[in-house]
Amino acid sequence: MSTEAALVLHQVGKIFPGQGRQGGITALDSLDLEIRRGEFVAVVGPSGCGKSTLIDLLAGFTRPTCGSIMTGSRPVSGPGPDRVVVFQDHAVLPWYTALGNVAYGLRRQGVPKGEAKRRAREALVRVGLEEFLHAHPAALSGGMRQRVALARAMVLNPEILLLDEPFAALDAVTRARLQDELTVLWQEFGWTVIFVTHTLAEAVYLADRVVVLERPPAGLRGIETIDLPRPRRRRDGRIIACTEHLDARLSGGLDELDGETCICARL
Amino acid sequence: MMFFPQALSTALRPGGGSLSRPVWGISAAVFGIGLWQLVAWLVTTRRGVPFPTPIECLWVLRNLLMGAVFLEHSIYHHLQVSLVRWAEGFGIGLGAGLFYTLIAGWWRPVRLLTMPTVEVLQVVPGLAWIPVAILLFGLNQTATVAMIAVTAFPAVAIAGVMGVQSVDRRYVRAGRMCGAGPLSLFATVFLPGALPHLLSGLRIALGAAWRVLVAAEMIVGSGDGLGYAIIQSRWTMDYVSAFVCIAIIALFGLGLERLVLAPLERRTVRRWGLSHEH
């Protein structure tokens, strides 16, 4: 893993205009964050802490009210295939087949039809959907649709992969399987991953670093480095201890959490 | 359901209960034609005027199909000119409606500025355009085609704009994330996403255009076409032929729904799992 920064957020804030005479709603307040190339970062926090807002900003769907977001040397100015999002509700297009959905991004990039189809097929085989190439999303289960979304992201070969609570709506078995598949794909393709979740255990199990957000004005509460070897096991005592430790700190005195820590490795 | 006996409530369920689809189809045809026969019998006995029966009409239809000359032309000619007028008018209305959807769906100011006018067009009955069309184009085919177009347009346009607005924001984001530009986004996200609404609009537009066509042919006086044939049969007291023309119009409308719209809906909206009512 190189130490070069893939994403740099400087004093990023987002205020949504309020309704009527109410003032604006602050979703994010002066957030500073640096994410290294190839790093797997999980973002946790309660609802309303700005996790999804952060993903929207990084993807370029919305513009920050203040501050700057840089990928490499370029500022984020709009959505693009270098920063692909896997949405919680997958957002796979219902009118295309699994193959059509995965080929869609490539076609928009000007890849010829045959080539796009071939690469889309490869990606779908990679996520275990070779038997469902021509199925429409309506005929697929939630887990399969999320796999299509993952294949759609994978085939675009993004620098940064943004996942917004991607497995929250899935059952426990499917969730666990997809977590492991994601880990394998990440190690193989070397993406920079930002994974938003509200499950602490998921964050600790998957990530190199866990970013803890609080509702504004508190904002960024701390960054915990999960310095555990891979492949990891869910039942690993260190993972469980680390999750419990973070959980205790989150529910207890938040003041302790400020700053960048690496306590879990010493547990 | 407590008011219905079990068997009846089963039969009333949308799935059709225990009978198979073809049986229901035949039963429905027998019902409709039986009703016609009943009315014909009642009118003939009570009012003492001969009301065309299904059998008489079938006989005349056979003659016409075999090429009998009817009002200086064959029935095929009447049907064909009507279809061409309808297709021209509907095609123009549909194309304009989709183009409007593109413009108004994309630019909010355009939508706010023009939508009320389109809505006014929507509530004007197609036939009310007759004086306007005659004023604009004179007593000719163009007037008929224009009336059909102006009737089909608002139904498609309003459904299209509503459909575009109903498209889930997540799909738009997914499209933009994959690098789709405005036109590409319209073709690959907004148009298919609007299809449930567009199909409803298309149904309304098809029916309205067909009705206006027949009425326009009656009044604008074209000299041929099914509407002209119906109104002309009245002067020659040839009510059976008028009924045959009405039956052809009805069958054509039914065929359009069964052979074009319903399969289109099955292959798109239903397969995509997009419900019709949102």
XYZ file of C-alpha atoms in Angstrom:
545
model
C 0.000 0.000 0.000
C 1.470 3.301 -1.010
C 1.058 6.297 1.238
C 0.025 8.580 -1.587
C -3.300 10.265 -0.901
C -6.205 9.185 -3.120
C -8.685 11.559 -1.544
C -8.150 14.703 0.432
C -11.028 16.491 2.114
C -10.238 19.921 3.448
C -12.704 21.707 5.752
C -15.654 20.173 3.878
C -19.073 21.347 4.973
C -22.555 20.734 3.598
C -25.594 22.732 4.600
C -28.972 21.866 3.110
C -31.328 24.826 2.700
C -34.031 24.771 5.352
C -37.764 24.725 4.748
C -39.633 28.001 5.140
C -38.267 30.236 7.868
C -36.145 27.486 9.358
C -32.416 27.857 8.951
C -30.326 25.455 6.908
C -29.599 21.944 8.121
C -25.940 21.214 8.637
C -25.136 17.695 7.484
C -21.361 17.989 7.576
C -19.224 20.574 9.275
C -15.589 21.339 8.463
C -14.457 17.770 7.888
C -10.769 17.073 7.321
C -9.897 13.630 6.050
C -7.118 12.050 4.047
C -7.498 8.645 2.460
C -4.515 6.791 1.070
C -4.452 5.052 -2.279
C -5.627 1.470 -2.032
C -6.892 1.907 1.482
C -10.127 0.365 2.784
C -11.811 2.948 4.971
C -15.087 2.340 6.785
C -17.210 5.259 7.921
C -19.507 4.623 10.881
C -21.816 6.812 12.872
C -25.433 7.287 13.861
C -28.042 8.285 11.308
C -27.859 11.986 10.649
C -24.099 12.133 11.086
C -23.611 12.864 7.395
C -22.353 9.461 6.189
C -24.535 9.382 3.109
C -23.948 13.093 2.499
C -20.250 12.307 2.489
C -20.726 9.619 -0.177
C -22.856 11.993 -2.294
C -20.148 14.637 -2.071
C -17.340 12.240 -2.943
C -19.346 10.840 -5.854
C -19.993 14.375 -7.089
C -23.788 14.106 -6.952
C -23.861 17.169 -4.714
C -21.429 20.036 -4.182
C -19.994 20.928 -0.793
C -21.172 24.225 0.682
C -17.614 24.978 1.679
C -14.209 23.327 1.640
C -12.605 21.258 -1.090
C -12.482 17.619 -2.143
C -9.502 16.522 -4.204
C -8.898 13.188 -5.899
C -5.198 13.068 -6.637
C -4.582 16.535 -7.993
C -8.065 17.175 -9.387
C -11.039 18.592 -7.499
C -14.288 16.627 -7.617
C -16.634 18.522 -9.932
C -19.316 15.986 -10.788
C -20.096 12.291 -10.989
C -17.776 10.168 -13.072
C -16.674 6.593 -13.671
C -13.471 7.087 -11.662
C -15.607 7.212 -8.492
C -18.246 4.517 -8.680
C -20.958 4.143 -6.073
C -22.612 0.950 -4.894
C -25.882 2.171 -3.429
C -27.715 0.649 -0.494
C -30.704 -0.100 -2.712
C -28.364 -1.121 -5.558
C -29.979 1.245 -8.135
C -29.523 -1.357 -10.847
C -31.571 -0.195 -13.838
C -34.751 -2.332 -14.000
C -35.034 -2.110 -17.797
C -31.708 -3.774 -18.529
C -30.686 -7.357 -17.923
C -27.839 -8.114 -15.544
C -25.511 -8.133 -18.558
C -26.995 -4.908 -19.897
C -26.544 -3.178 -16.556
C -22.900 -4.149 -16.244
C -22.172 -3.310 -19.881
C -24.033 0.015 -19.495
C -21.140 1.925 -17.968
C -18.682 0.602 -20.530
C -20.990 1.552 -23.399
C -21.249 5.088 -21.986
C -17.432 5.164 -22.006
C -17.514 4.406 -25.714
C -16.414 0.775 -25.481
C -17.708 -1.140 -28.553
C -20.758 -3.315 -27.942
C -19.111 -6.714 -28.315
C -16.156 -5.791 -26.147
C -18.442 -4.269 -23.489
C -20.546 -7.431 -23.404
C -17.510 -9.655 -23.114
C -16.096 -7.691 -20.208
C -19.510 -7.448 -18.547
C -19.880 -11.214 -18.784
C -16.465 -11.704 -17.196
C -17.401 -9.411 -14.320
C -20.688 -11.212 -13.751
C -18.950 -14.565 -13.762
C -16.558 -13.099 -11.220
C -19.439 -12.309 -8.819
C -21.034 -15.709 -9.423
C -23.923 -14.671 -11.648
C -22.980 -16.556 -14.826
C -26.386 -18.236 -14.859
C -28.301 -14.973 -14.611
C -26.710 -12.906 -17.379
C -30.003 -12.337 -19.160
C -32.249 -11.969 -16.136
C -33.881 -8.632 -15.403
C -33.286 -7.246 -11.890
C -36.933 -7.846 -10.976
C -36.251 -11.588 -11.286
C -33.183 -11.468 -9.019
C -32.910 -11.577 -5.237
C -31.622 -8.624 -3.239
C -28.198 -10.203 -2.865
C -27.961 -10.944 -6.574
C -28.913 -7.369 -7.470
C -26.194 -6.111 -5.158
C -23.769 -8.440 -6.947
C -24.841 -6.903 -10.255
C -24.166 -3.471 -8.768
C -20.768 -4.691 -7.622
C -20.001 -6.068 -11.084
C -21.147 -2.782 -12.638
C -18.701 -0.939 -10.396
C -15.907 -3.452 -10.921
C -16.063 -3.378 -14.707
C -15.492 0.384 -14.756
C -12.236 -0.185 -12.908
C -12.656 2.896 -10.731
C -9.890 4.483 -8.701
C -12.283 4.949 -5.823
C -15.163 2.696 -4.889
C -17.832 4.267 -2.719
C -20.244 1.965 -0.911
C -23.234 3.449 0.883
C -24.491 0.841 3.374
C -24.410 -1.673 0.529
C -25.355 -4.757 2.505
C -27.736 -3.227 5.046
C -30.868 -4.587 3.386
C -29.557 -8.144 3.004
C -29.942 -11.165 5.260
C -27.025 -12.109 7.507
C -25.743 -15.028 5.410
C -25.783 -13.079 2.138
C -24.236 -10.083 3.867
C -21.343 -12.136 5.216
C -20.722 -13.726 1.830
C -20.730 -10.401 0.014
C -18.402 -8.862 2.608
C -15.872 -11.574 1.867
C -16.321 -11.270 -1.892
C -15.800 -7.529 -1.642
C -12.612 -8.035 0.362
C -11.236 -10.442 -2.236
C -12.098 -8.097 -5.113
C -10.592 -5.126 -3.297
C -7.326 -6.973 -2.718
C -7.241 -8.074 -6.328
C -8.089 -4.734 -7.975
C -6.446 -2.381 -5.490
C -9.316 0.100 -5.322
C -9.483 2.808 -2.704
C -12.649 1.859 -0.842
C -14.900 4.047 1.274
C -17.486 1.909 2.943
C -20.303 3.562 4.863
C -22.090 1.395 7.395
C -23.949 1.706 10.662
C -22.677 -1.681 11.861
C -19.477 -1.380 13.849
C -18.634 -5.083 13.557
C -18.830 -4.861 9.762
C -16.550 -1.827 9.771
C -13.927 -3.469 11.977
C -14.035 -6.724 10.037
C -13.564 -5.064 6.636
C -11.554 -1.907 7.045
C -7.957 -0.759 7.434
C -9.242 2.303 9.233
C -12.597 3.129 10.802
C -13.724 6.744 10.668
C -16.230 7.615 13.387
C -18.591 10.479 12.591
C -20.970 12.181 14.997
C -23.858 14.503 14.225
C -22.713 18.078 13.698
C -21.399 20.129 15.317
C -19.309 17.284 16.796
C -18.382 15.943 13.329
C -15.332 13.732 13.048
C -14.878 11.961 16.389
C -11.886 9.845 15.636
C -10.114 7.456 13.323
C -9.210 3.997 14.541
C -6.622 1.961 12.660
C -7.522 -1.724 12.530
C -4.053 -3.164 12.268
C -5.043 -6.810 11.952
C -3.673 -9.246 9.361
C -5.751 -10.505 6.431
C -7.492 -12.736 5.671
C -9.498 -12.012 8.769
C -11.979 -14.240 10.505
C -15.224 -12.953 11.973
C -14.808 -15.059 15.110
C -11.283 -13.799 15.661
C -11.049 -12.649 19.287
C -9.194 -9.510 18.309
C -11.917 -8.450 15.905
C -14.596 -9.013 18.525
C -12.563 -7.265 21.220
C -11.851 -4.362 18.931
C -15.532 -3.996 18.011
C -16.554 -4.063 21.660
C -13.859 -1.600 22.571
C -14.940 0.865 19.885
C -18.568 0.341 20.823
C -17.851 1.073 24.473
C -15.959 4.190 23.569
C -18.736 5.330 21.275
C -21.500 4.847 23.815
C -19.358 6.117 26.667
C -17.363 9.287 26.833
C -16.987 10.520 23.303
C -14.240 12.856 24.412
C -11.825 9.950 24.570
C -12.259 9.177 20.934
C -10.812 12.333 19.457
C -7.808 11.940 17.237
C -6.260 9.069 15.348
C -5.764 5.945 17.441
C -4.530 2.406 17.070
C -5.716 0.877 20.285
C -7.222 -2.289 18.882
C -3.892 -3.757 17.864
C -2.796 -3.702 21.466
C -5.923 -5.396 22.824
C -66.411 -11.189 -0.296
C -68.925 -12.458 2.256
C -71.846 -11.481 0.006
C -70.745 -13.767 -2.787
C -71.051 -17.508 -2.904
C -67.649 -19.145 -3.106
C -67.949 -20.111 -6.773
C -68.936 -16.625 -7.853
C -66.180 -14.937 -5.911
C -63.678 -17.315 -7.500
C -64.991 -16.474 -10.953
C -64.788 -12.760 -10.214
C -61.164 -12.855 -9.234
C -58.912 -11.174 -11.822
C -57.084 -14.385 -12.565
C -60.264 -15.808 -14.024
C -60.930 -18.589 -11.550
C -61.081 -22.132 -12.767
C -61.857 -21.469 -16.441
C -59.003 -21.181 -18.889
C -58.250 -17.973 -20.781
C -59.598 -19.022 -24.214
C -62.872 -20.084 -22.614
C -63.183 -16.659 -21.052
C -62.340 -15.022 -24.368
C -65.068 -16.920 -26.202
C -67.531 -16.271 -23.393
C -66.800 -12.545 -23.545
C -67.405 -12.504 -27.311
C -70.678 -14.423 -26.870
C -71.717 -11.927 -24.190
C -71.042 -8.874 -26.344
C -72.632 -10.245 -29.492
C -75.551 -11.649 -27.451
C -76.187 -8.196 -26.021
C -76.191 -6.745 -29.521
C -78.641 -9.426 -30.683
C -80.894 -8.704 -27.702
C -80.961 -4.969 -28.406
C -81.632 -5.641 -32.098
C -84.532 -7.910 -31.217
C -86.007 -5.468 -28.685
C -85.786 -2.487 -31.029
C -87.231 -4.412 -33.963
C -90.221 -5.719 -31.975
C -90.930 -2.677 -29.820
C -90.291 0.161 -32.272
C -91.018 -1.707 -35.458
C -87.829 -0.526 -37.177
C -85.329 -3.046 -38.541
C -82.228 -2.926 -36.351
C -79.226 -4.656 -37.939
C -78.481 -8.001 -36.311
C -75.021 -9.607 -35.990
C -75.915 -12.186 -38.654
C -76.978 -9.553 -41.194
C -73.826 -7.614 -40.542
C -71.677 -10.690 -40.918
C -73.257 -11.319 -44.315
C -72.664 -7.747 -45.484
C -69.143 -7.851 -44.091
C -68.498 -10.970 -46.144
C -69.711 -9.236 -49.314
C -67.659 -6.168 -48.569
C -64.558 -8.220 -47.878
C -65.070 -9.980 -51.169
C -64.759 -6.631 -52.869
C -68.296 -5.264 -53.138
C -68.294 -1.589 -54.064
C -69.518 0.545 -51.179
C -69.931 4.286 -51.667
C -67.783 4.251 -54.817
C -64.894 2.425 -53.150
C -64.093 -0.978 -51.697
C -64.157 -1.386 -47.925
C -60.387 -1.874 -48.087
C -59.998 1.571 -49.556
C -62.134 3.152 -46.834
C -60.204 1.296 -44.137
C -56.860 2.128 -45.669
C -57.429 5.865 -46.035
C -58.726 6.003 -42.468
C -55.693 4.130 -41.197
C -53.290 6.339 -43.094
C -54.916 9.506 -41.750
C -54.893 8.066 -38.278
C -51.290 6.944 -38.509
C -50.162 10.330 -39.845
C -52.000 12.274 -37.182
C -51.055 9.953 -34.384
C -47.454 9.768 -35.545
C -47.156 13.543 -35.530
C -48.838 13.767 -32.131
C -46.654 11.036 -30.672
C -43.430 12.485 -32.062
C -44.303 15.976 -30.863
C -45.313 14.596 -27.467
C -42.029 12.772 -27.007
C -40.054 15.785 -28.178
C -41.955 17.938 -25.721
C -41.206 15.400 -22.995
C -37.507 15.717 -23.774
C -37.525 19.520 -23.650
C -39.937 20.050 -20.770
C -38.623 17.122 -18.779
C -35.141 18.550 -18.925
C -35.733 22.286 -18.429
C -37.935 23.191 -15.518
C -38.628 26.745 -16.793
C -39.918 25.336 -20.093
C -42.173 22.985 -18.185
C -43.558 25.692 -15.918
C -44.106 28.009 -18.868
C -45.771 25.576 -21.266
C -47.460 22.903 -19.154
C -50.674 24.887 -18.491
C -51.200 25.306 -22.244
C -50.711 21.583 -22.807
C -53.160 20.872 -20.024
C -55.709 23.149 -21.680
C -55.233 21.220 -24.945
C -55.856 18.041 -22.990
C -59.284 19.138 -21.729
C -60.512 20.461 -25.091
C -62.589 17.685 -26.720
C -61.049 16.627 -30.019
C -64.135 17.577 -32.013
C -64.022 21.133 -30.744
C -61.011 21.616 -33.006
C -63.111 21.205 -36.165
C -63.734 24.927 -36.744
C -60.151 25.743 -35.811
C -58.749 23.078 -38.109
C -60.966 24.174 -41.000
C -59.950 27.773 -40.417
C -56.269 26.824 -40.442
C -56.161 24.227 -43.198
C -59.456 24.394 -45.088
C -61.829 21.508 -45.757
C -59.293 18.814 -46.520
C -57.226 15.924 -45.238
C -54.703 18.162 -43.545
C -57.427 19.459 -41.257
C -58.323 15.890 -40.252
C -54.705 14.912 -39.630
C -54.080 18.091 -37.645
C -57.084 17.399 -35.426
C -55.843 13.908 -34.691
C -52.350 15.176 -33.941
C -53.561 17.895 -31.617
C -55.668 15.332 -29.775
C -52.893 12.761 -29.384
C -50.190 15.264 -28.465
C -51.309 16.413 -24.983
C -52.027 12.869 -23.779
C -48.508 11.745 -24.716
C -46.861 14.979 -23.538
C -48.497 15.055 -20.111
C -47.873 11.356 -19.506
C -44.281 11.764 -20.667
C -43.508 14.704 -18.408
C -45.194 13.019 -15.437
C -43.271 9.858 -16.217
C -39.935 11.669 -16.423
C -40.615 13.375 -13.115
C -41.480 10.051 -11.515
C -38.153 8.436 -12.464
C -36.278 7.412 -9.356
C -33.394 9.759 -8.559
C -31.143 6.767 -7.814
C -31.372 5.609 -11.426
C -30.441 9.072 -12.661
C -27.456 9.068 -10.331
C -26.433 5.601 -11.469
C -26.584 6.779 -15.079
C -24.542 9.927 -14.432
C -22.011 7.954 -12.426
C -21.511 5.653 -15.406
C -20.773 8.691 -17.536
C -24.070 9.208 -19.373
C -24.488 12.664 -20.934
C -27.843 14.472 -21.155
C -29.125 12.826 -24.345
C -27.866 9.416 -23.352
C -29.423 9.833 -19.935
C -32.745 10.667 -21.577
C -32.634 7.615 -23.833
C -31.355 5.098 -21.280
C -32.864 6.293 -17.997
C -35.676 8.825 -18.362
C -37.480 7.276 -21.318
C -37.604 3.685 -20.011
C -38.298 5.008 -16.522
C -41.229 7.016 -17.851
C -42.619 4.092 -19.819
C -45.288 3.052 -17.275
C -46.793 6.522 -17.522
C -46.161 6.747 -21.256
C -48.077 3.521 -21.894
C -51.093 4.941 -20.069
C -50.791 8.120 -22.102
C -50.449 6.089 -25.289
C -53.686 4.222 -24.504
C -55.551 7.490 -24.017
C -53.980 9.014 -27.121
C -54.727 6.013 -29.345
C -58.380 5.926 -28.356
C -58.867 9.672 -28.578
C -57.156 9.892 -31.969
C -59.300 7.104 -33.381
C -62.506 8.755 -32.149
C -61.555 12.116 -33.575
C -60.648 10.532 -36.892
C -64.066 8.956 -37.357
C -65.878 12.112 -36.282
C -63.702 14.332 -38.448
C -64.375 12.192 -41.501
C -68.093 12.579 -40.835
C -67.912 16.358 -40.766
C -64.944 17.509 -42.799
C -66.383 15.513 -45.691
C -63.500 13.670 -47.221
C -65.396 11.432 -49.642
C -63.897 8.244 -48.281
C -62.865 6.624 -44.997
C -64.795 4.698 -42.376
C -66.291 7.764 -40.680
C -67.485 9.096 -44.003
C -68.935 5.678 -44.811
C -70.900 5.566 -41.557
C -72.439 8.997 -41.955
C -73.110 8.409 -45.666
C -74.887 5.107 -45.008
C -77.419 7.067 -43.011
C -78.575 8.956 -46.118
C -78.927 5.763 -48.118
C -80.695 4.011 -45.184
C -77.990 1.338 -45.374
C -77.760 0.860 -41.632
C -76.302 -2.606 -41.886
C -73.222 -1.276 -43.671
C -72.908 1.487 -41.090
C -72.901 -1.161 -38.388
C -70.254 -3.129 -40.253
C -68.038 -0.057 -40.317
C -68.600 0.500 -36.606
C -67.686 -3.135 -35.972
C -64.484 -2.779 -38.025
C -63.499 0.308 -36.046
C -64.182 -1.480 -32.769
C -62.255 -4.583 -33.820
C -59.335 -2.489 -34.942
C -59.195 -0.672 -31.616
C -59.430 -3.946 -29.732
C -56.711 -5.486 -31.899
C -54.428 -2.547 -31.254
C -54.814 -2.995 -27.511
C -54.440 -6.778 -27.614
C -51.765 -7.129 -30.268
C -49.641 -4.037 -29.675
C -50.144 -2.335 -26.321
C -50.696 -5.341 -24.067
C -47.668 -7.293 -25.416
C -45.549 -4.130 -25.212
C -46.564 -3.740 -21.575
C -45.811 -7.394 -20.841
C -42.378 -7.224 -22.418
C -41.369 -4.007 -20.716
C -43.051 -2.653 -17.617
C -44.189 -6.012 -16.246
C -40.875 -7.726 -16.864
C -39.029 -4.829 -15.279
C -41.211 -5.044 -12.197
C -42.238 -1.394 -12.505
C -45.681 -0.990 -11.102
C -48.196 1.037 -13.028
C -49.641 3.114 -10.233
C -47.046 5.513 -8.880
